[in-house]
């Protein structure tokens, strides 16, 4: 976690997060630098995410909120909304043996990932946070 903060600060990059999963990313990495962390949009309500991020309802309905396509859009639109350099987006269900989706948008690139976690919610939250950090660091290293 410290690695991500250090890289963001050293490279003068800003980060935001869209959380449709319930991981509460910002509190887990103890972000207290408001210049570096632009904010989190966290909601489990489709209408809130679609409206605030201006995601077309037909796209949302076709792919579903828990898909690589919509999670990628959430990251892209979140980066634009928060005016951050990087946006990390999460969607899925932490309490089921189901897929979760993570997307990282940086500049003109977005990468999406699908993972299946265990059935223990607290472990899934920790694993999702670590996967988000890992994928964000990888994206930063590519720019």
mmCIF file of N, CA and C in Angstrom, residues 34-132:
data_model
loop_
_atom_site.group_PDB
_atom_site.id
_atom_site.type_symbol
_atom_site.label_atom_id
_atom_site.label_comp_id
_atom_site.label_asym_id
_atom_site.label_seq_id
_atom_site.Cartn_x
_atom_site.Cartn_y
_atom_site.Cartn_z
ATOM 1 N N UNK A 34 -5.083 15.078 0.075
ATOM 2 C CA UNK A 34 -6.182 15.398 -0.827
ATOM 3 C C UNK A 34 -5.709 15.884 -2.190
ATOM 4 N N UNK A 35 -4.474 16.303 -2.279
ATOM 5 C CA UNK A 35 -3.933 16.716 -3.568
ATOM 6 C C UNK A 35 -3.712 15.478 -4.439
ATOM 7 N N UNK A 36 -3.265 14.397 -3.820
ATOM 8 C CA UNK A 36 -2.963 13.170 -4.547
ATOM 9 C C UNK A 36 -4.209 12.311 -4.751
ATOM 10 N N UNK A 37 -5.109 12.267 -3.768
ATOM 11 C CA UNK A 37 -6.312 11.434 -3.874
ATOM 12 C C UNK A 37 -7.522 12.328 -4.119
ATOM 13 N N UNK A 38 -8.122 12.194 -5.297
ATOM 14 C CA UNK A 38 -9.215 13.076 -5.703
ATOM 15 C C UNK A 38 -10.574 12.679 -5.145
ATOM 16 N N UNK A 39 -10.729 11.418 -4.713
ATOM 17 C CA UNK A 39 -11.984 11.025 -4.094
ATOM 18 C C UNK A 39 -12.501 9.681 -4.559
ATOM 19 N N UNK A 40 -13.585 9.270 -3.903
ATOM 20 C CA UNK A 40 -14.230 8.002 -4.180
ATOM 21 C C UNK A 40 -15.710 8.233 -4.421
ATOM 22 N N UNK A 41 -16.240 7.586 -5.424
ATOM 23 C CA UNK A 41 -17.690 7.502 -5.608
ATOM 24 C C UNK A 41 -18.050 6.074 -5.246
ATOM 25 N N UNK A 42 -18.767 5.910 -4.143
ATOM 26 C CA UNK A 42 -19.102 4.575 -3.655
ATOM 27 C C UNK A 42 -20.610 4.454 -3.518
ATOM 28 N N UNK A 43 -21.168 3.497 -4.227
ATOM 29 C CA UNK A 43 -22.606 3.253 -4.139
ATOM 30 C C UNK A 43 -22.902 1.858 -4.646
ATOM 31 N N UNK A 44 -23.913 1.250 -4.088
ATOM 32 C CA UNK A 44 -24.385 -0.047 -4.571
ATOM 33 C C UNK A 44 -25.690 0.121 -5.348
ATOM 34 N N UNK A 45 -26.023 1.348 -5.696
ATOM 35 C CA UNK A 45 -27.245 1.632 -6.429
ATOM 36 C C UNK A 45 -26.916 1.947 -7.884
ATOM 37 N N UNK A 46 -27.458 1.152 -8.792
ATOM 38 C CA UNK A 46 -27.215 1.338 -10.225
ATOM 39 C C UNK A 46 -27.473 2.769 -10.663
ATOM 40 N N UNK A 47 -28.609 3.312 -10.248
ATOM 41 C CA UNK A 47 -29.006 4.642 -10.706
ATOM 42 C C UNK A 47 -27.998 5.713 -10.319
ATOM 43 N N UNK A 48 -27.422 5.603 -9.129
ATOM 44 C CA UNK A 48 -26.444 6.595 -8.667
ATOM 45 C C UNK A 48 -25.203 6.562 -9.554
ATOM 46 N N UNK A 49 -24.660 5.370 -9.757
ATOM 47 C CA UNK A 49 -23.453 5.229 -10.570
ATOM 48 C C UNK A 49 -23.724 5.671 -12.006
ATOM 49 N N UNK A 50 -24.821 5.186 -12.601
ATOM 50 C CA UNK A 50 -25.138 5.543 -13.993
ATOM 51 C C UNK A 50 -25.313 7.048 -14.149
ATOM 52 N N UNK A 51 -26.058 7.670 -13.232
ATOM 53 C CA UNK A 51 -26.350 9.096 -13.346
ATOM 54 C C UNK A 51 -25.098 9.951 -13.125
ATOM 55 N N UNK A 52 -24.380 9.690 -12.054
ATOM 56 C CA UNK A 52 -23.219 10.524 -11.733
ATOM 57 C C UNK A 52 -22.069 10.345 -12.709
ATOM 58 N N UNK A 53 -21.955 9.159 -13.292
ATOM 59 C CA UNK A 53 -20.882 8.928 -14.253
ATOM 60 C C UNK A 53 -21.349 9.062 -15.696
ATOM 61 N N UNK A 54 -22.628 9.297 -15.879
ATOM 62 C CA UNK A 54 -23.205 9.462 -17.207
ATOM 63 C C UNK A 54 -22.926 8.248 -18.099
ATOM 64 N N UNK A 55 -23.251 7.068 -17.551
ATOM 65 C CA UNK A 55 -23.120 5.825 -18.315
ATOM 66 C C UNK A 55 -24.474 5.512 -18.923
ATOM 67 N N UNK A 56 -24.487 5.279 -20.211
ATOM 68 C CA UNK A 56 -25.731 5.017 -20.936
ATOM 69 C C UNK A 56 -26.447 3.800 -20.350
ATOM 70 N N UNK A 57 -27.730 3.948 -20.061
ATOM 71 C CA UNK A 57 -28.527 2.877 -19.463
ATOM 72 C C UNK A 57 -28.567 1.641 -20.347
ATOM 73 N N UNK A 58 -28.597 1.819 -21.663
ATOM 74 C CA UNK A 58 -28.652 0.655 -22.551
ATOM 75 C C UNK A 58 -27.363 -0.173 -22.459
ATOM 76 N N UNK A 59 -26.230 0.482 -22.284
ATOM 77 C CA UNK A 59 -24.950 -0.222 -22.104
ATOM 78 C C UNK A 59 -24.971 -0.961 -20.768
ATOM 79 N N UNK A 60 -25.424 -0.276 -19.735
ATOM 80 C CA UNK A 60 -25.510 -0.860 -18.395
ATOM 81 C C UNK A 60 -26.426 -2.091 -18.411
ATOM 82 N N UNK A 61 -27.581 -1.940 -19.054
ATOM 83 C CA UNK A 61 -28.549 -3.045 -19.115
ATOM 84 C C UNK A 61 -28.033 -4.220 -19.944
ATOM 85 N N UNK A 62 -27.337 -3.929 -21.021
ATOM 86 C CA UNK A 62 -26.846 -4.984 -21.905
ATOM 87 C C UNK A 62 -25.750 -5.830 -21.246
ATOM 88 N N UNK A 63 -24.752 -5.138 -20.671
ATOM 89 C CA UNK A 63 -23.609 -5.848 -20.094
ATOM 90 C C UNK A 63 -23.801 -6.178 -18.612
ATOM 91 N N UNK A 64 -24.542 -5.370 -17.913
ATOM 92 C CA UNK A 64 -24.716 -5.528 -16.474
ATOM 93 C C UNK A 64 -23.642 -4.797 -15.711
ATOM 94 N N UNK A 65 -23.973 -4.414 -14.497
ATOM 95 C CA UNK A 65 -23.024 -3.633 -13.692
ATOM 96 C C UNK A 65 -21.778 -4.438 -13.355
ATOM 97 N N UNK A 66 -21.916 -5.734 -13.243
ATOM 98 C CA UNK A 66 -20.777 -6.587 -12.890
ATOM 99 C C UNK A 66 -20.218 -7.223 -14.148
ATOM 100 N N UNK A 67 -19.547 -6.398 -14.939
ATOM 101 C CA UNK A 67 -18.948 -6.858 -16.186
ATOM 102 C C UNK A 67 -17.665 -6.069 -16.440
ATOM 103 N N UNK A 68 -16.788 -6.639 -17.251
ATOM 104 C CA UNK A 68 -15.563 -5.929 -17.599
ATOM 105 C C UNK A 68 -15.879 -4.655 -18.377
ATOM 106 N N UNK A 69 -16.883 -4.723 -19.247
ATOM 107 C CA UNK A 69 -17.218 -3.566 -20.086
ATOM 108 C C UNK A 69 -17.669 -2.379 -19.242
ATOM 109 N N UNK A 70 -18.601 -2.612 -18.323
ATOM 110 C CA UNK A 70 -19.128 -1.511 -17.515
ATOM 111 C C UNK A 70 -18.096 -1.046 -16.491
ATOM 112 N N UNK A 71 -17.338 -1.969 -15.907
ATOM 113 C CA UNK A 71 -16.310 -1.564 -14.947
ATOM 114 C C UNK A 71 -15.244 -0.714 -15.641
ATOM 115 N N UNK A 72 -14.893 -1.059 -16.865
ATOM 116 C CA UNK A 72 -13.962 -0.227 -17.640
ATOM 117 C C UNK A 72 -14.521 1.163 -17.875
ATOM 118 N N UNK A 73 -15.802 1.238 -18.233
ATOM 119 C CA UNK A 73 -16.451 2.545 -18.415
ATOM 120 C C UNK A 73 -16.480 3.339 -17.114
ATOM 121 N N UNK A 74 -16.735 2.654 -16.004
ATOM 122 C CA UNK A 74 -16.735 3.326 -14.706
ATOM 123 C C UNK A 74 -15.374 3.969 -14.434
ATOM 124 N N UNK A 75 -14.294 3.268 -14.751
ATOM 125 C CA UNK A 75 -12.949 3.812 -14.537
ATOM 126 C C UNK A 75 -12.689 5.017 -15.445
ATOM 127 N N UNK A 76 -13.080 4.903 -16.705
ATOM 128 C CA UNK A 76 -12.878 6.011 -17.655
ATOM 129 C C UNK A 76 -13.675 7.234 -17.224
ATOM 130 N N UNK A 77 -14.958 7.024 -16.967
ATOM 131 C CA UNK A 77 -15.835 8.142 -16.581
ATOM 132 C C UNK A 77 -15.449 8.707 -15.214
ATOM 133 N N UNK A 78 -14.991 7.839 -14.307
ATOM 134 C CA UNK A 78 -14.543 8.308 -12.995
ATOM 135 C C UNK A 78 -13.313 9.187 -13.087
ATOM 136 N N UNK A 79 -12.382 8.799 -13.955
ATOM 137 C CA UNK A 79 -11.175 9.617 -14.160
ATOM 138 C C UNK A 79 -11.554 10.998 -14.664
ATOM 139 N N UNK A 80 -12.512 11.025 -15.605
ATOM 140 C CA UNK A 80 -12.975 12.310 -16.135
ATOM 141 C C UNK A 80 -13.710 13.118 -15.068
ATOM 142 N N UNK A 81 -14.593 12.480 -14.323
ATOM 143 C CA UNK A 81 -15.406 13.160 -13.318
ATOM 144 C C UNK A 81 -14.539 13.769 -12.218
ATOM 145 N N UNK A 82 -13.581 13.000 -11.731
ATOM 146 C CA UNK A 82 -12.717 13.480 -10.650
ATOM 147 C C UNK A 82 -11.521 14.281 -11.161
ATOM 148 N N UNK A 83 -11.339 14.309 -12.472
ATOM 149 C CA UNK A 83 -10.197 14.983 -13.088
ATOM 150 C C UNK A 83 -8.887 14.479 -12.478
ATOM 151 N N UNK A 84 -8.792 13.160 -12.405
ATOM 152 C CA UNK A 84 -7.596 12.521 -11.850
ATOM 153 C C UNK A 84 -6.781 11.905 -12.984
ATOM 154 N N UNK A 85 -5.540 11.623 -12.695
ATOM 155 C CA UNK A 85 -4.686 10.970 -13.690
ATOM 156 C C UNK A 85 -5.055 9.498 -13.848
ATOM 157 N N UNK A 86 -5.453 8.886 -12.740
ATOM 158 C CA UNK A 86 -5.754 7.456 -12.717
ATOM 159 C C UNK A 86 -7.055 7.245 -11.955
ATOM 160 N N UNK A 87 -7.865 6.317 -12.445
ATOM 161 C CA UNK A 87 -9.059 5.934 -11.700
ATOM 162 C C UNK A 87 -9.116 4.410 -11.623
ATOM 163 N N UNK A 88 -9.350 3.927 -10.424
ATOM 164 C CA UNK A 88 -9.499 2.510 -10.143
ATOM 165 C C UNK A 88 -10.980 2.245 -9.909
ATOM 166 N N UNK A 89 -11.555 1.273 -10.609
ATOM 167 C CA UNK A 89 -12.978 0.953 -10.444
ATOM 168 C C UNK A 89 -13.147 -0.501 -10.053
ATOM 169 N N UNK A 90 -14.110 -0.725 -9.162
ATOM 170 C CA UNK A 90 -14.444 -2.061 -8.678
ATOM 171 C C UNK A 90 -15.917 -2.341 -8.899
ATOM 172 N N UNK A 91 -16.252 -3.574 -9.291
ATOM 173 C CA UNK A 91 -17.647 -4.013 -9.287
ATOM 174 C C UNK A 91 -17.695 -5.521 -9.051
ATOM 175 N N UNK A 92 -18.832 -5.999 -8.644
ATOM 176 C CA UNK A 92 -19.015 -7.415 -8.372
ATOM 177 C C UNK A 92 -19.729 -7.617 -7.063
ATOM 178 N N UNK A 93 -19.546 -8.779 -6.470
ATOM 179 C CA UNK A 93 -20.180 -9.110 -5.195
ATOM 180 C C UNK A 93 -19.157 -9.803 -4.318
ATOM 181 N N UNK A 94 -18.809 -9.168 -3.214
ATOM 182 C CA UNK A 94 -17.785 -9.695 -2.317
ATOM 183 C C UNK A 94 -18.249 -10.871 -1.467
ATOM 184 N N UNK A 95 -19.546 -11.067 -1.375
ATOM 185 C CA UNK A 95 -20.030 -12.088 -0.448
ATOM 186 C C UNK A 95 -20.340 -13.419 -1.121
ATOM 187 N N UNK A 96 -20.189 -13.496 -2.413
ATOM 188 C CA UNK A 96 -20.499 -14.729 -3.141
ATOM 189 C C UNK A 96 -19.248 -15.282 -3.815
ATOM 190 N N UNK A 97 -19.300 -16.558 -4.166
ATOM 191 C CA UNK A 97 -18.247 -17.123 -5.011
ATOM 192 C C UNK A 97 -18.542 -16.706 -6.437
ATOM 193 N N UNK A 98 -18.310 -15.465 -6.719
ATOM 194 C CA UNK A 98 -18.645 -14.897 -8.014
ATOM 195 C C UNK A 98 -17.465 -14.052 -8.468
ATOM 196 N N UNK A 99 -17.509 -13.610 -9.697
ATOM 197 C CA UNK A 99 -16.434 -12.781 -10.231
ATOM 198 C C UNK A 99 -16.520 -11.369 -9.690
ATOM 199 N N UNK A 100 -15.344 -10.770 -9.488
ATOM 200 C CA UNK A 100 -15.270 -9.332 -9.266
ATOM 201 C C UNK A 100 -14.469 -8.758 -10.419
ATOM 202 N N UNK A 101 -14.712 -7.486 -10.692
ATOM 203 C CA UNK A 101 -14.046 -6.813 -11.803
ATOM 204 C C UNK A 101 -13.311 -5.597 -11.275
ATOM 205 N N UNK A 102 -12.119 -5.417 -11.790
ATOM 206 C CA UNK A 102 -11.290 -4.270 -11.458
ATOM 207 C C UNK A 102 -10.853 -3.644 -12.771
ATOM 208 N N UNK A 103 -10.946 -2.333 -12.847
ATOM 209 C CA UNK A 103 -10.474 -1.614 -14.032
ATOM 210 C C UNK A 103 -9.612 -0.440 -13.578
ATOM 211 N N UNK A 104 -8.582 -0.162 -14.349
ATOM 212 C CA UNK A 104 -7.707 0.981 -14.089
ATOM 213 C C UNK A 104 -7.632 1.797 -15.368
ATOM 214 N N UNK A 105 -8.026 3.068 -15.266
ATOM 215 C CA UNK A 105 -7.958 3.988 -16.404
ATOM 216 C C UNK A 105 -6.852 4.999 -16.137
ATOM 217 N N UNK A 106 -5.981 5.148 -17.114
ATOM 218 C CA UNK A 106 -4.874 6.086 -17.010
ATOM 219 C C UNK A 106 -4.619 6.662 -18.393
ATOM 220 N N UNK A 107 -4.676 7.985 -18.477
ATOM 221 C CA UNK A 107 -4.522 8.668 -19.765
ATOM 222 C C UNK A 107 -5.518 8.097 -20.766
ATOM 223 N N UNK A 108 -5.060 7.612 -21.900
ATOM 224 C CA UNK A 108 -5.965 7.090 -22.931
ATOM 225 C C UNK A 108 -6.095 5.574 -22.879
ATOM 226 N N UNK A 109 -5.683 4.956 -21.788
ATOM 227 C CA UNK A 109 -5.683 3.501 -21.700
ATOM 228 C C UNK A 109 -6.536 3.040 -20.518
ATOM 229 N N UNK A 110 -7.235 1.927 -20.721
ATOM 230 C CA UNK A 110 -7.964 1.286 -19.630
ATOM 231 C C UNK A 110 -7.683 -0.214 -19.697
ATOM 232 N N UNK A 111 -7.412 -0.784 -18.535
ATOM 233 C CA UNK A 111 -7.214 -2.230 -18.437
ATOM 234 C C UNK A 111 -8.243 -2.768 -17.461
ATOM 235 N N UNK A 112 -8.883 -3.872 -17.842
ATOM 236 C CA UNK A 112 -9.874 -4.486 -16.965
ATOM 237 C C UNK A 112 -9.456 -5.911 -16.637
ATOM 238 N N UNK A 113 -9.843 -6.342 -15.448
ATOM 239 C CA UNK A 113 -9.442 -7.645 -14.950
ATOM 240 C C UNK A 113 -10.626 -8.309 -14.265
ATOM 241 N N UNK A 114 -10.684 -9.615 -14.364
ATOM 242 C CA UNK A 114 -11.730 -10.402 -13.738
ATOM 243 C C UNK A 114 -11.069 -11.388 -12.780
ATOM 244 N N UNK A 115 -11.587 -11.468 -11.569
ATOM 245 C CA UNK A 115 -11.049 -12.376 -10.565
ATOM 246 C C UNK A 115 -12.187 -13.098 -9.868
ATOM 247 N N UNK A 116 -11.922 -14.302 -9.429
ATOM 248 C CA UNK A 116 -12.869 -15.009 -8.575
ATOM 249 C C UNK A 116 -12.203 -15.159 -7.217
ATOM 250 N N UNK A 117 -12.873 -14.656 -6.197
ATOM 251 C CA UNK A 117 -12.323 -14.676 -4.853
ATOM 252 C C UNK A 117 -12.977 -15.772 -4.027
ATOM 253 N N UNK A 118 -12.524 -15.912 -2.798
ATOM 254 C CA UNK A 118 -13.102 -16.926 -1.907
ATOM 255 C C UNK A 118 -14.492 -16.484 -1.453
ATOM 256 N N UNK A 119 -15.047 -17.167 -0.494
ATOM 257 C CA UNK A 119 -16.398 -16.842 -0.052
ATOM 258 C C UNK A 119 -16.422 -16.049 1.245
ATOM 259 N N UNK A 120 -15.275 -15.623 1.767
ATOM 260 C CA UNK A 120 -15.227 -14.881 3.022
ATOM 261 C C UNK A 120 -15.071 -13.393 2.732
ATOM 262 N N UNK A 121 -16.081 -12.626 3.062
ATOM 263 C CA UNK A 121 -16.165 -11.210 2.706
ATOM 264 C C UNK A 121 -14.925 -10.411 3.134
ATOM 265 N N UNK A 122 -14.495 -10.537 4.379
ATOM 266 C CA UNK A 122 -13.353 -9.745 4.851
ATOM 267 C C UNK A 122 -12.078 -10.077 4.089
ATOM 268 N N UNK A 123 -11.869 -11.339 3.807
ATOM 269 C CA UNK A 123 -10.703 -11.730 3.013
ATOM 270 C C UNK A 123 -10.832 -11.208 1.582
ATOM 271 N N UNK A 124 -12.032 -11.223 1.047
ATOM 272 C CA UNK A 124 -12.260 -10.723 -0.309
ATOM 273 C C UNK A 124 -11.972 -9.234 -0.408
ATOM 274 N N UNK A 125 -12.345 -8.473 0.613
ATOM 275 C CA UNK A 125 -12.069 -7.032 0.620
ATOM 276 C C UNK A 125 -10.561 -6.807 0.574
ATOM 277 N N UNK A 126 -9.843 -7.484 1.448
ATOM 278 C CA UNK A 126 -8.385 -7.329 1.484
ATOM 279 C C UNK A 126 -7.750 -7.740 0.157
ATOM 280 N N UNK A 127 -8.196 -8.852 -0.392
ATOM 281 C CA UNK A 127 -7.646 -9.328 -1.666
ATOM 282 C C UNK A 127 -7.969 -8.359 -2.800
ATOM 283 N N UNK A 128 -9.185 -7.822 -2.821
ATOM 284 C CA UNK A 128 -9.570 -6.856 -3.865
ATOM 285 C C UNK A 128 -8.722 -5.595 -3.771
ATOM 286 N N UNK A 129 -8.468 -5.126 -2.558
ATOM 287 C CA UNK A 129 -7.616 -3.935 -2.357
ATOM 288 C C UNK A 129 -6.219 -4.205 -2.906
ATOM 289 N N UNK A 130 -5.647 -5.341 -2.528
ATOM 290 C CA UNK A 130 -4.291 -5.676 -2.981
ATOM 291 C C UNK A 130 -4.228 -5.842 -4.498
ATOM 292 N N UNK A 131 -5.246 -6.460 -5.084
ATOM 293 C CA UNK A 131 -5.283 -6.596 -6.544
ATOM 294 C C UNK A 131 -5.395 -5.228 -7.212
ATOM 295 N N UNK A 132 -6.210 -4.341 -6.652
ATOM 296 C CA UNK A 132 -6.328 -2.981 -7.199
ATOM 297 C C UNK A 132 -5.018 -2.225 -7.148
#
